[in-house]
Every structure is written in structure tokens, then in C-alpha cells.
Amino acid sequence: MNLRQTLSSLPRDARDTIFLLLVIVWVIAPQAPNLPLWTSVLAGALLLWRGHMALKVRPLPGRWMVFALLVASVAGTVFTHGTILGRDAGVTLIVLLLALKMLELRARRDAMVVFFLGFFTILSNFFFSQSLTTAAAMLVGLMGLLMALVNAHMPVGRPPLWQTFRIAGAMALLGAPIMVALFMLFPRMAPLWGLPSDDPIGRSGLSGNMRIGDMAEIALDDRVAIRLRFEGNPNQMPPQSMLYFRGPVLTAFDGRQWQAEPYREDSTWAASAALPANLQVSGRELRYEVTLEPQRQPWLMVLEATPDAPQLSSMKAHMTQDLQWMTNRPITEVLRYQAVSYPEFRHGPQKSVRQLRAFTELPPGFNPRTLELAAQIRADPKLSAGGTQALVDAALQRLRTGGYTYTLAPGLYGEHTADEFWFDRRQGFCEHIASAFVVLMRAMDVPSRIVAGYQGGERNPVDGYWTVRNADAHAWTEVWMEDRGWVRVDPTGAVSPGRVGQFQRLRPPEGVFGAAIGTLSPGLAQNLRAVWEAVNNSWNQWVLNYTQSRQMDLLKALGFESPSWQDLTTVLGYLVIATALGAGAWSLWERSQHDPWLRLLARTRQRLARAGLVLPDNLPPRAMAERVQAQFGLPAAGVADWLLRLERLRYAPEPGAELGALRRQFRALPWPKPARH
């Protein structure tokens, strides 16, 4: 016996239970990466156990067994999360409660609890991801729960699933306009899933420190980090080589790791923190809109350099003295903002000041060969006479001609990272190159530092947005020069000009599926990805980024000069009234579409019931006429005759007979009077 025959032979309750279990598994499955391992295992075991009982028609466990499992679940949640409150603990507990409730599914009220727990579990998926794929998966789960709800209200017979699907689909379609209206007009507040996450790890991989070799791992992540839409003529957009998105500025080096040194009174960096930004911009401005994916870090990714604060609706931003734009809290949801940048700029002190000495410090005991190389370069009279620019050019020339290569897999570096790069391995990713370059510059007493962020981007031909991926994470350097301030120097461009100039990004090896598609059609995979990202970007722009400011823009388009929450409430109230009137009109129209002959017959039964003669709904007019004569005698002969004519009109109509005439006669009939007691 195959699976289909097995399911069809099951009792109605068992079949509905199996279907509900499948829906619950679909709803819970996306939560598995966010749940403790023991939670996923326990929930899966409980659901499998419940399915086995349904297939074998076994009795449900006793209440003490369920109570013991409940206590164990709560204890495990407290042990793992330290609480039962909060996002992670709450989702863990709700998943376990949903699985446990299936073990006591005995009556319809238990099913109602399961349904509403399931609806809440659907919502909890959006605590972790609001992507289009998550929304599509939860829409399927919603339809499944609605079908199970319809099944619960059809206890008689064995209705097929296609029938419950049709009813559930009609319910969803009827509710969709109301939900769209509420989404558009209900006052926007910070969503529950916009609360700071319990997980401090940033999604993009950028952080306030850079260990040599870490960014090569980020380069394997091809997910979208930033989307941009430039204003103006697309043909006048800047080249990819000028697209530098500034993130953390790394200044302190311990021999293995660079980090953004925090401000401390007892730190040598306290003096450098007092250096003014002294930003001076020139040339053509770039106006653009950014959609930033959640990164759980406070950096606002903007193009260098941005003198004015980006326009944010829900956060405050400030610029540090090293041109980093930062928010007042980590970015935990998709964020959209507008900014104005100038590719031509100067910043930092124009003359040497004592605070710059902090940017020449190196940890003692590291990279002795690099220090010796720096001394040799400084000993060259021509280079010494040429100043800082000559020293920078000498280092870049060494990178161009010394056999250095740009690779994602340079191997694991040891204690003296700069020495290994300059003299042994001669290969590395951007952070190896930038770190070795800054160590060499500092060894020559040239103030320098590392800037991490993103470089480049590619234009999506479908929607015109520029896409910057996590794989575009990049590290470059800044060198201080007299009368110029901090000057960007990207040593990776000297090793691999294509990385910066032609945006030839290193890519990880393709999988079997990607290689097969590439073999069949080289451009198919790229085109499919462009279409998908355009669709996903539309989801981000029109759904996830539908903020209060966009609500107000909608009201302005409707004619409100200075819209407010009161105006939103007014518009929503009018819409509710219009919807109610429309529903009433539709109900009247639907009633008018019913069989008018049956409606007239029903009115006849109502009039006779008021006179004391209650007749069954399935009684035909001829039998009704007989009952009327038997009950009321000769005074009701006209009513009985009218009922006979009503029957002939239905089954043996005479020429010229019409329902309208009978309807008029109905109002003139001598109806019997109610009996007096």
C-alpha cells in the first residue's frame, strides 16, 4: 500500500492531524538556524511522535507526561537563555509550546489554540529575517493554517483538501484589501523585530577590528550589503574605481590585529582623537539613496566624502574626526537614507602636529625585516629629498614590480605578518597588502592608517540600482602628507589594478549547479540573479522601508498640506466606513442574485408563521396550500389559490404569467390573522 492509499484510508481526524503537523513543520523549519540545537531536536521528536500516534491511531499521552515535558522545556529555555523573556528565549519557548500542544489535541478548543500559536510562530519568523523568501514561505504556512482552520469548522463528512484550499483562498483574498489598507494607513511604529538583537555578530562581517586574513572570508559571502540609486543622468555616474564606502578606521596595531582605538584618557590615542576632521569638499556632488542591509554595527555606509548628515527617519547620525558616519545604535533592520557625497575632498590637518605621532606607532619586536627595509628606503637620498610622496611611490613601485599577487588563499600568516608578505609569501588579500603597506609607512615615520569598508559595485540592468556585496569588502590606507592632509592610497591597486580599476573581484569556485548553468548559458545565471535582486530590492523599498515619512508623503499626495497622525486616522476611518458601505451594498447585490421565486416563497412562509402556521422550509407550494386550507378554512382560500399559481409558474408556466404579477398579488392577499388566546 503506497503513501497516498495509506493517507486516504486513515480516519478523518488522523488525516487532518497529519496535515496540521506538516503545516507546523513548514512554519517551524525556517527557525532551526536561530534555535538552540536541543530545541530543534526536541520539537522534531515531539512532532514525529504525534504523527506516529496519528498514523497508528494510538491514544495521546497523559497530562502528567505533557506537564513533565513542559517543565523540561521551560527549564531548558531558562538554562540556555537565562530567561524566558526576550526575542530568542521567547521564540524558543513558543516553538516548544506549539509542539507540546499537538500532544493534547483532543477537542476543537485545543485545535484553536494550536492555530493561534501557529499564527504567532509565523510572525516570529520575521523577528530574524524580513526577506522576500521568508515572506513567501510564511504565506504558504498561512494558507496551510487557514486550511486547517476551515477543516476544523467542517466536522461532518470527509471534505477534500482542494475544497478547503478554495475556501481558505477566498478568505485570504477577501481579507487582502483590508490588510493592504491597514499597512498603508495604520500609524507606523518601530517594528517588534527592529529591537536590538541578542546576537552581537555583524551580518556584513565588518567590525571595529581586522585580524590579518579575516576579510578573505568575507569575500566568499556574495550576499547584498548595500544598494544605491544615483540621481541624475546614469551616464554621468562616477566610475567604479571612485566608489569607496567608508567604514571603520583602524589605527592601533598589536602585531597581528588592527583595531579602531577607543577614546581613553590614559591612552596615547586620546590626543589624536582631538584632531579635527577639517573636511573640505570640491567638484561635482553625488546625490544618491542607500538601502543598507542589517549589519548590527553602527556605521552608515556612505561614499567618501560626505560632509552633511545622511537623511534618516528613525536614527541620529554623527561624523567622527576621521570621517566615519555612525548612528546612535546598531543597525538591525533594513535602513534607507539619502546622502550627498563629493569624490574630490581633503581632510585632516594640513600642517604637522604632535597628535600625528600616534599614527606612526608600531608594536616592539615585530617585523624586523620590514623595519630594515624602511631604513634602506629612507637612506636613499633621492627618496628622502622627495618627501612623503616619494616614499609612497617607492613602496607602490615595489608592489608593482616585486612579483606580488592578489589572492583569496595566501595561507596562514605567522607572527611577523608584514615580513612574510614583503619577503616570503608575496601574496595576499587586501588586508594583507594594506597592513604590510602601513607597517612600512610607519616604519619610515609616515603617519598612516587603514580604512575598512566596501569598494566598487555593479549596476543592475533590470532596475538600475547599484549593488554592493559583502564580497566587495575592502581595506585601503590613508597617508598623511604636508599641505594635503590625509590622502587615500590603495596599495591593492598596485598589486592588482583590475580589482580597483575594472572591478575584477576575486570569486570563490562555483558549485556544481552554478557551473552547469554557466556551461549551458554563460549569462543565464547572471541575468537570473539580476532579476531576483531587482524583485528583492522592490520588496525592500516598498514594504520593509514603508516608514512613517512615506506615509506622510502618501497623505501629501492625497492633498494634505501638513499631514499628521490625526489625518492618518481620519483617512483610515473614512476608508473603514467606505468598506462597510461597500460590503453592505455587495451583500444586498448578492441577495438580489438569489432565486427570486425562492425568496417570494420564503416570504410566504414568514407571513403564515406570523398567523400561527409554521411550515418546514422544504415544503412545496401545493403542500403549503393544503396546510393553509386545513388550518384556516375558507377565509384563506385566496392564499391557497395563490400558492397553486406560484407552483404552476415554477413548473408549468402559462403564457403571459410572470413573477411580478404574483408579487403584487402577494401584497393584496387576505392573509389570515393570528389566533387570539
XYZ file of C-alpha atoms in Angstrom, residues 43-625:
583
model
C 10.393 19.840 18.731
C 11.090 17.499 15.820
C 10.876 14.445 18.071
C 7.574 15.582 19.574
C 6.037 16.199 16.142
C 7.262 12.831 14.828
C 5.825 11.130 17.910
C 2.478 12.858 17.324
C 2.493 11.817 13.682
C 3.212 8.195 14.645
C 0.256 8.237 17.038
C -1.998 9.632 14.296
C -0.907 7.022 11.722
C -1.225 4.124 14.146
C -4.379 5.580 15.763
C -2.757 5.407 19.193
C -4.061 7.265 22.287
C -2.483 10.566 23.263
C -0.081 10.692 26.239
C -1.390 11.512 29.681
C -1.475 15.007 31.091
C 1.334 14.269 33.548
C 3.615 13.301 30.672
C 2.818 16.528 28.834
C 3.284 18.520 32.039
C 6.708 16.948 32.624
C 7.768 17.814 29.062
C 6.526 21.370 29.592
C 8.588 21.764 32.769
C 11.649 20.374 30.980
C 11.124 22.785 28.069
C 10.855 25.820 30.330
C 13.888 24.695 32.330
C 15.903 24.186 29.151
C 14.904 27.635 27.897
C 15.964 29.299 31.153
C 19.228 27.308 31.238
C 20.082 28.242 27.634
C 18.991 31.889 27.561
C 18.971 32.767 31.250
C 15.375 33.998 30.941
C 12.051 33.277 29.282
C 11.745 36.877 28.075
C 13.270 38.464 25.025
C 13.319 37.526 21.370
C 15.482 34.397 21.363
C 14.063 32.915 24.568
C 10.508 33.775 23.526
C 10.852 32.105 20.110
C 12.417 29.018 21.697
C 9.524 28.733 24.116
C 6.774 29.370 21.552
C 8.141 26.654 19.237
C 8.206 24.133 22.096
C 4.710 25.117 23.249
C 3.366 24.610 19.732
C 4.913 21.142 19.519
C 3.686 20.214 23.008
C 0.147 21.410 22.306
C -0.105 18.879 19.498
C 0.199 16.144 22.164
C -3.129 17.173 23.728
C -5.123 17.825 20.566
C -8.364 16.271 21.799
C -11.105 18.833 21.125
C -11.830 21.773 18.865
C -10.737 24.260 21.515
C -7.297 22.578 21.556
C -7.174 22.968 17.784
C -7.980 26.683 18.118
C -5.030 27.106 20.499
C -2.761 25.315 18.020
C -3.936 27.544 15.174
C -3.240 30.758 17.023
C 0.117 29.511 18.295
C 0.890 28.682 14.678
C -0.058 32.190 13.538
C 2.214 33.688 16.179
C 5.051 31.350 15.149
C 4.635 32.611 11.586
C 5.091 36.149 12.890
C 8.167 35.145 14.904
C 9.979 34.165 11.687
C 10.091 37.853 10.817
C 11.984 38.589 14.040
C 15.069 37.178 12.308
C 14.501 37.845 8.620
C 12.138 40.066 6.644
C 13.341 38.881 3.242
C 11.050 38.148 0.336
C 11.765 34.413 0.568
C 10.740 34.387 4.232
C 7.532 36.250 3.397
C 6.711 33.809 0.575
C 7.359 30.786 2.799
C 5.199 32.204 5.586
C 2.410 32.954 3.099
C 2.361 29.241 2.273
C 2.282 28.476 6.004
C -0.577 30.950 6.471
C -2.611 29.218 3.766
C -1.928 25.871 5.418
C -3.161 27.098 8.805
C -6.258 28.642 7.207
C -6.999 25.336 5.506
C -6.637 23.532 8.842
C -8.950 26.118 10.409
C -11.548 25.517 7.688
C -11.223 21.758 8.241
C -11.946 22.245 11.933
C -15.204 24.010 11.064
C -16.305 21.230 8.676
C -16.661 18.317 11.125
C -19.137 16.313 9.014
C -18.014 14.083 6.171
C -14.594 13.988 4.574
C -14.121 17.231 2.606
C -11.226 17.057 0.121
C -8.231 19.352 0.610
C -8.882 21.180 -2.649
C -12.242 22.313 -1.260
C -10.694 23.637 1.964
C -7.959 25.295 -0.119
C -10.584 27.065 -2.207
C -12.407 28.327 0.894
C -9.152 29.389 2.600
C -8.008 31.140 -0.579
C -11.299 33.032 -0.798
C -10.922 34.100 2.833
C -7.376 35.317 2.177
C -8.410 37.228 -0.944
C -11.305 38.889 0.857
C -9.013 39.953 3.684
C -6.153 41.114 1.449
C -7.600 44.593 0.585
C -8.214 45.299 4.275
C -4.673 44.272 5.165
C -3.227 46.433 2.386
C -5.232 49.420 3.610
C -4.095 48.888 7.198
C -0.499 48.516 6.024
C -0.684 51.765 4.083
C -2.544 53.879 6.620
C -2.143 52.432 10.110
C 0.299 54.696 12.018
C 3.801 53.294 11.632
C 5.784 52.419 14.724
C 9.129 50.693 15.178
C 8.523 47.011 14.421
C 8.995 44.425 17.094
C 11.786 42.792 15.103
C 13.607 46.146 14.971
C 14.691 45.698 18.575
C 18.434 45.201 19.057
C 19.407 41.611 18.521
C 20.826 39.371 21.172
C 23.451 38.314 18.678
C 26.272 40.886 18.511
C 27.888 39.470 15.390
C 27.524 41.742 12.397
C 25.971 40.305 9.287
C 28.284 42.115 6.879
C 31.449 40.954 8.644
C 32.881 44.452 9.114
C 33.787 45.291 12.692
C 35.982 47.593 14.724
C 38.976 45.305 14.311
C 40.695 43.466 11.477
C 42.727 40.337 12.058
C 45.008 39.545 9.150
C 43.152 37.046 6.978
C 39.605 37.782 8.160
C 38.476 39.813 5.148
C 39.298 36.967 2.778
C 36.490 35.046 4.493
C 34.098 37.961 3.956
C 34.974 37.914 0.247
C 33.340 34.477 -0.018
C 29.970 35.982 1.012
C 28.111 37.068 -2.110
C 25.065 38.483 -0.308
C 23.986 42.059 -0.951
C 25.244 44.595 1.609
C 24.291 47.933 0.021
C 22.004 49.092 -2.761
C 22.294 52.570 -4.272
C 20.262 54.654 -6.638
C 22.017 57.721 -8.005
C 20.110 60.816 -9.011
C 20.700 62.384 -12.401
C 21.906 61.019 -15.718
C 23.122 57.395 -15.421
C 25.825 58.141 -17.996
C 27.346 60.726 -15.643
C 27.775 58.350 -12.735
C 31.269 58.019 -11.241
C 33.476 55.127 -12.367
C 33.689 52.058 -10.169
C 37.240 52.966 -9.171
C 35.885 56.012 -7.276
C 33.236 54.144 -5.281
C 34.759 53.871 -1.798
C 32.274 53.304 1.025
C 33.938 54.347 4.255
C 33.564 52.178 7.318
C 35.737 51.742 10.424
C 39.119 53.483 10.526
C 41.748 51.202 12.075
C 44.651 52.847 13.852
C 46.084 50.608 16.609
C 48.235 47.567 15.696
C 49.383 44.838 18.073
C 51.388 42.861 15.523
C 48.530 40.664 14.382
C 45.329 42.687 14.592
C 44.288 46.221 13.709
C 41.533 47.929 15.650
C 39.761 51.244 15.986
C 41.295 52.549 19.199
C 38.566 53.918 21.518
C 38.930 57.244 23.237
C 40.506 56.841 26.684
C 42.052 59.476 28.900
C 45.053 57.244 29.673
C 45.651 56.342 26.026
C 48.187 57.824 23.651
C 45.330 57.989 21.177
C 43.422 60.460 23.311
C 45.393 63.301 21.749
C 44.797 62.055 18.219
C 41.063 61.834 18.923
C 41.085 65.601 19.305
C 42.220 66.116 15.693
C 39.502 67.964 13.774
C 38.074 66.449 10.613
C 38.759 69.669 8.698
C 36.823 68.313 5.725
C 36.956 70.382 2.540
C 34.972 69.198 -0.477
C 35.061 70.358 -4.075
C 33.931 69.327 -7.526
C 30.629 67.744 -8.578
C 28.338 66.393 -5.902
C 26.762 62.947 -5.989
C 23.209 62.605 -4.707
C 22.049 59.085 -4.034
C 19.763 56.912 -1.964
C 21.143 53.982 0.040
C 19.373 50.818 1.167
C 21.615 49.256 3.798
C 21.115 45.654 4.852
C 21.172 44.880 8.599
C 24.762 44.651 9.823
C 24.344 45.046 13.613
C 27.038 47.694 13.558
C 26.673 51.473 13.931
C 28.432 52.501 10.693
C 26.425 54.245 7.985
C 27.962 53.257 4.690
C 28.361 56.382 2.547
C 30.682 57.305 -0.273
C 33.803 59.290 0.511
C 33.391 62.044 1.451
C 30.046 63.078 2.926
C 30.094 66.443 4.740
C 26.421 66.544 5.806
C 24.488 64.006 7.819
C 22.507 61.470 5.754
C 18.737 61.893 5.975
C 17.458 59.285 8.401
C 13.898 58.874 9.628
C 14.426 56.788 12.773
C 18.006 57.369 13.928
C 20.501 60.100 14.615
C 23.898 60.130 12.923
C 27.152 61.920 13.686
C 30.521 62.161 11.950
C 33.755 61.361 13.772
C 37.008 63.257 13.252
C 38.139 60.545 10.776
C 35.013 60.934 8.556
C 33.099 57.893 9.831
C 29.337 58.414 9.858
C 27.837 56.492 12.768
C 24.358 56.006 14.194
C 23.311 56.137 17.827
C 22.570 52.385 17.872
C 23.426 49.297 15.814
C 21.584 48.878 12.540
C 19.382 45.787 12.971
C 16.887 46.236 10.135
C 16.954 47.307 6.509
C 17.690 51.038 6.555
C 17.137 53.551 3.770
C 18.609 57.044 3.694
C 19.687 59.799 1.326
C 23.177 61.276 1.211
C 25.279 63.771 -0.769
C 28.970 62.985 -1.335
C 31.918 64.602 -3.082
C 34.580 62.329 -4.631
C 37.058 65.234 -4.517
C 37.927 66.232 -0.964
C 40.613 66.968 1.595
C 40.571 66.294 5.297
C 42.772 66.268 8.348
C 45.453 68.748 9.463
C 47.377 70.460 6.681
C 50.492 71.011 8.833
C 52.336 68.586 11.061
C 51.034 68.460 14.638
C 52.148 66.356 17.568
C 48.961 64.294 17.523
C 50.048 62.719 14.236
C 52.849 60.881 16.064
C 50.237 58.424 17.276
C 49.811 57.254 13.656
C 53.483 56.201 13.404
C 53.500 53.835 16.399
C 54.342 50.157 15.911
C 54.465 47.340 18.458
C 58.040 46.478 19.504
C 59.523 43.149 18.500
C 57.526 42.628 15.292
C 58.519 42.646 11.593
C 62.269 43.363 11.912
C 62.946 42.883 8.176
C 60.251 45.418 7.284
C 61.880 47.906 9.665
C 65.216 47.285 7.951
C 63.621 47.782 4.532
C 62.164 51.090 5.715
C 65.606 52.218 6.878
C 67.103 51.349 3.484
C 64.420 53.324 1.639
C 64.889 56.336 3.911
C 68.657 56.130 3.363
C 68.239 56.759 -0.376
C 68.992 60.491 -0.845
C 66.623 60.832 -3.803
C 63.714 59.365 -1.882
C 64.439 61.344 1.260
C 64.557 64.558 -0.748
C 61.236 63.736 -2.430
C 59.299 63.759 0.827
C 56.353 61.553 1.736
C 55.081 61.264 -1.830
C 58.391 59.787 -2.978
C 58.337 57.227 -0.159
C 54.774 56.221 -1.032
C 55.679 55.913 -4.719
C 58.675 53.728 -3.852
C 56.526 51.336 -1.835
C 53.882 51.160 -4.583
C 56.568 50.548 -7.210
C 57.870 47.650 -5.161
C 54.341 46.174 -5.108
C 54.000 46.551 -8.872
C 57.348 45.016 -9.815
C 58.198 42.686 -6.945
C 56.141 39.679 -8.083
C 53.303 40.231 -5.593
C 49.929 38.603 -6.304
C 46.359 39.203 -5.178
C 44.663 36.038 -3.901
C 41.937 34.842 -1.548
C 44.068 31.961 -0.239
C 47.560 33.202 0.689
C 47.858 30.717 3.524
C 48.025 31.299 7.255
C 50.406 34.092 8.227
C 52.622 33.785 11.269
C 53.855 36.268 13.864
C 55.597 38.739 11.544
C 52.832 39.351 9.009
C 54.454 42.281 7.199
C 57.781 40.458 6.876
C 56.105 37.394 5.415
C 54.237 39.487 2.866
C 57.171 41.641 1.747
C 59.849 38.919 1.633
C 58.414 35.384 1.795
C 54.899 34.791 0.526
C 54.491 37.870 -1.697
C 50.773 37.179 -1.957
C 47.716 38.167 -0.034
C 44.262 39.680 0.042
C 43.535 43.388 0.515
C 44.077 43.363 4.291
C 47.482 41.651 3.933
C 48.560 44.275 1.416
C 47.138 47.255 3.338
C 48.598 46.097 6.656
C 52.073 45.481 5.240
C 51.962 48.863 3.472
C 51.003 50.785 6.633
C 53.652 48.980 8.697
C 56.267 50.012 6.117
C 54.991 53.604 6.061
C 55.015 53.885 9.842
C 58.498 52.385 9.963
C 59.531 55.364 7.808
C 57.835 57.777 10.274
C 54.979 58.480 7.838
C 51.595 58.833 9.643
C 49.275 56.245 8.140
C 46.211 54.142 8.973
C 43.843 51.538 7.489
C 40.270 52.212 6.369
C 37.862 49.294 6.010
C 34.654 49.386 4.035
C 33.473 48.489 0.553
C 34.872 49.325 -2.852
C 33.218 49.121 -6.240
C 29.777 47.872 -7.121
C 27.832 46.796 -10.172
C 24.753 48.236 -11.798
C 21.694 46.005 -12.024
C 20.371 46.342 -15.591
C 16.834 45.408 -14.503
C 16.061 48.216 -12.015
C 19.097 50.494 -12.397
C 20.248 50.139 -8.781
C 23.918 49.726 -7.937
C 24.608 46.611 -5.883
C 27.472 46.309 -3.407
C 28.026 42.874 -1.899
C 29.771 41.581 1.173
C 32.325 40.184 -1.261
C 33.185 43.809 -2.119
C 34.555 44.373 1.405
C 37.881 46.117 1.039
C 40.716 47.618 3.047
C 42.756 50.581 1.846
C 45.112 53.045 3.508
C 45.429 56.744 4.220
C 48.768 58.516 4.412
C 49.253 61.981 5.844
C 51.095 64.481 3.614
C 52.106 68.065 4.221
C 49.634 70.635 2.817
C 47.330 67.809 1.672
C 46.172 66.159 4.878
C 45.060 62.538 4.779
C 45.429 61.099 1.266
C 43.863 57.830 0.139
C 46.389 55.262 -1.093
C 45.048 51.876 -2.221
C 48.051 49.540 -2.414
C 45.856 46.701 -3.671
C 45.544 48.629 -6.931
C 49.328 48.421 -7.346
C 49.265 44.614 -6.974
C 46.025 44.026 -8.914
C 44.922 47.090 -10.940
C 41.849 45.213 -12.145
C 40.433 44.948 -8.612
C 40.028 48.705 -8.328
C 40.009 49.925 -11.910
C 37.957 47.304 -13.764
C 36.297 45.846 -10.661
C 37.670 42.349 -11.249
C 36.627 40.853 -7.949
C 38.022 37.517 -6.827
C 35.289 34.903 -6.733
C 35.097 31.565 -4.909
C 34.886 28.387 -7.015
C 31.439 27.730 -8.456
C 29.356 24.836 -7.244
C 28.117 22.018 -9.466
C 24.774 23.722 -10.161
C 26.362 27.100 -10.936
C 28.963 25.502 -13.182
C 26.269 23.578 -15.077
C 24.225 26.739 -15.692
C 27.381 28.597 -16.750
C 28.183 25.857 -19.244
C 24.701 25.896 -20.777
C 24.363 29.686 -20.873
C 27.199 31.898 -19.563
C 24.893 34.862 -18.973
C 21.832 32.997 -17.689
C 22.906 32.785 -14.045
C 23.867 36.460 -14.005
C 20.560 37.503 -15.603
C 18.529 35.385 -13.194
C 20.383 36.886 -10.257
C 19.788 40.411 -11.592
C 16.049 39.751 -11.898
C 15.831 38.203 -8.434
C 17.777 41.057 -6.821
C 15.571 43.620 -8.570
C 12.466 41.884 -7.189
C 14.026 41.636 -3.730
C 15.035 45.299 -3.891
C 11.446 46.269 -4.722
C 10.333 44.317 -1.666
C 12.841 46.234 0.461
C 11.862 49.611 -0.985
C 8.082 49.313 -0.940
C 7.420 47.001 2.005
C 10.271 46.949 4.520
C 11.045 50.626 4.026
C 7.467 51.873 4.141
C 8.122 54.230 7.048
C 6.137 56.963 8.741
C 7.706 59.552 6.449
C 6.447 57.653 3.413
C 3.006 57.511 4.987
C 3.084 61.276 5.280
C 4.212 61.542 1.661
C 1.166 59.469 0.711
C -1.108 61.873 2.591
C 0.557 64.815 0.844
C -0.221 63.159 -2.471
C -3.844 62.901 -1.301
C -3.962 66.662 -0.729
C -2.986 67.117 2.931
C -0.625 70.066 3.317
C 0.786 69.208 6.764
C -0.229 65.590 7.399
C -0.234 64.143 10.916
C -1.325 61.014 12.748
C -4.772 62.549 13.137
C -5.038 62.811 9.360
C -3.989 59.178 9.045
C -6.728 58.202 11.487
C -9.270 60.296 9.574
C -8.394 58.729 6.226
C -8.404 55.265 7.763
C -11.818 55.951 9.358
C -13.290 57.081 6.045
C -11.844 54.005 4.410
C -13.418 51.740 7.049
C -16.808 53.429 6.517
C -16.479 53.105 2.749
C -15.532 49.448 3.131
C -18.536 48.806 5.375
C -20.873 50.520 2.910
C -19.332 48.587 0.060
C -19.729 45.312 1.946
C -23.362 46.169 2.665
C -24.012 47.012 -0.977
C -22.339 43.792 -2.039
C -24.474 41.838 0.423
C -27.633 43.404 -0.984
C -26.487 42.703 -4.518
C -25.707 39.110 -3.623
C -29.147 38.679 -2.109
C -30.724 40.080 -5.252
C -28.898 37.463 -7.299
C -30.558 34.605 -5.427
C -33.606 32.901 -6.920
C -36.469 35.492 -6.617
C -39.071 32.678 -6.727
C -37.491 31.072 -3.628
C -37.332 34.435 -1.887
C -41.062 35.011 -2.508
C -41.831 31.535 -1.207
C -39.766 32.259 1.923
C -41.708 35.496 2.480
C -44.936 33.456 2.250
C -43.721 31.087 4.974
C -42.870 34.088 7.166
C -46.390 35.590 6.786
C -48.021 32.260 7.576
C -45.728 31.787 10.593
C -46.912 35.135 11.977
C -50.506 33.811 11.613
C -49.592 30.740 13.625
C -48.847 28.225 10.853
C -45.148 27.244 10.923
C -44.164 25.263 7.819
C -40.928 23.378 7.042
C -38.504 25.016 4.586
C -38.595 22.013 2.243
C -42.403 22.011 1.849
C -43.546 22.714 -1.776
C -46.294 25.321 -2.533
C -49.022 22.676 -3.193
C -48.485 21.054 0.201
C -48.387 24.541 1.780
C -51.783 25.307 0.172
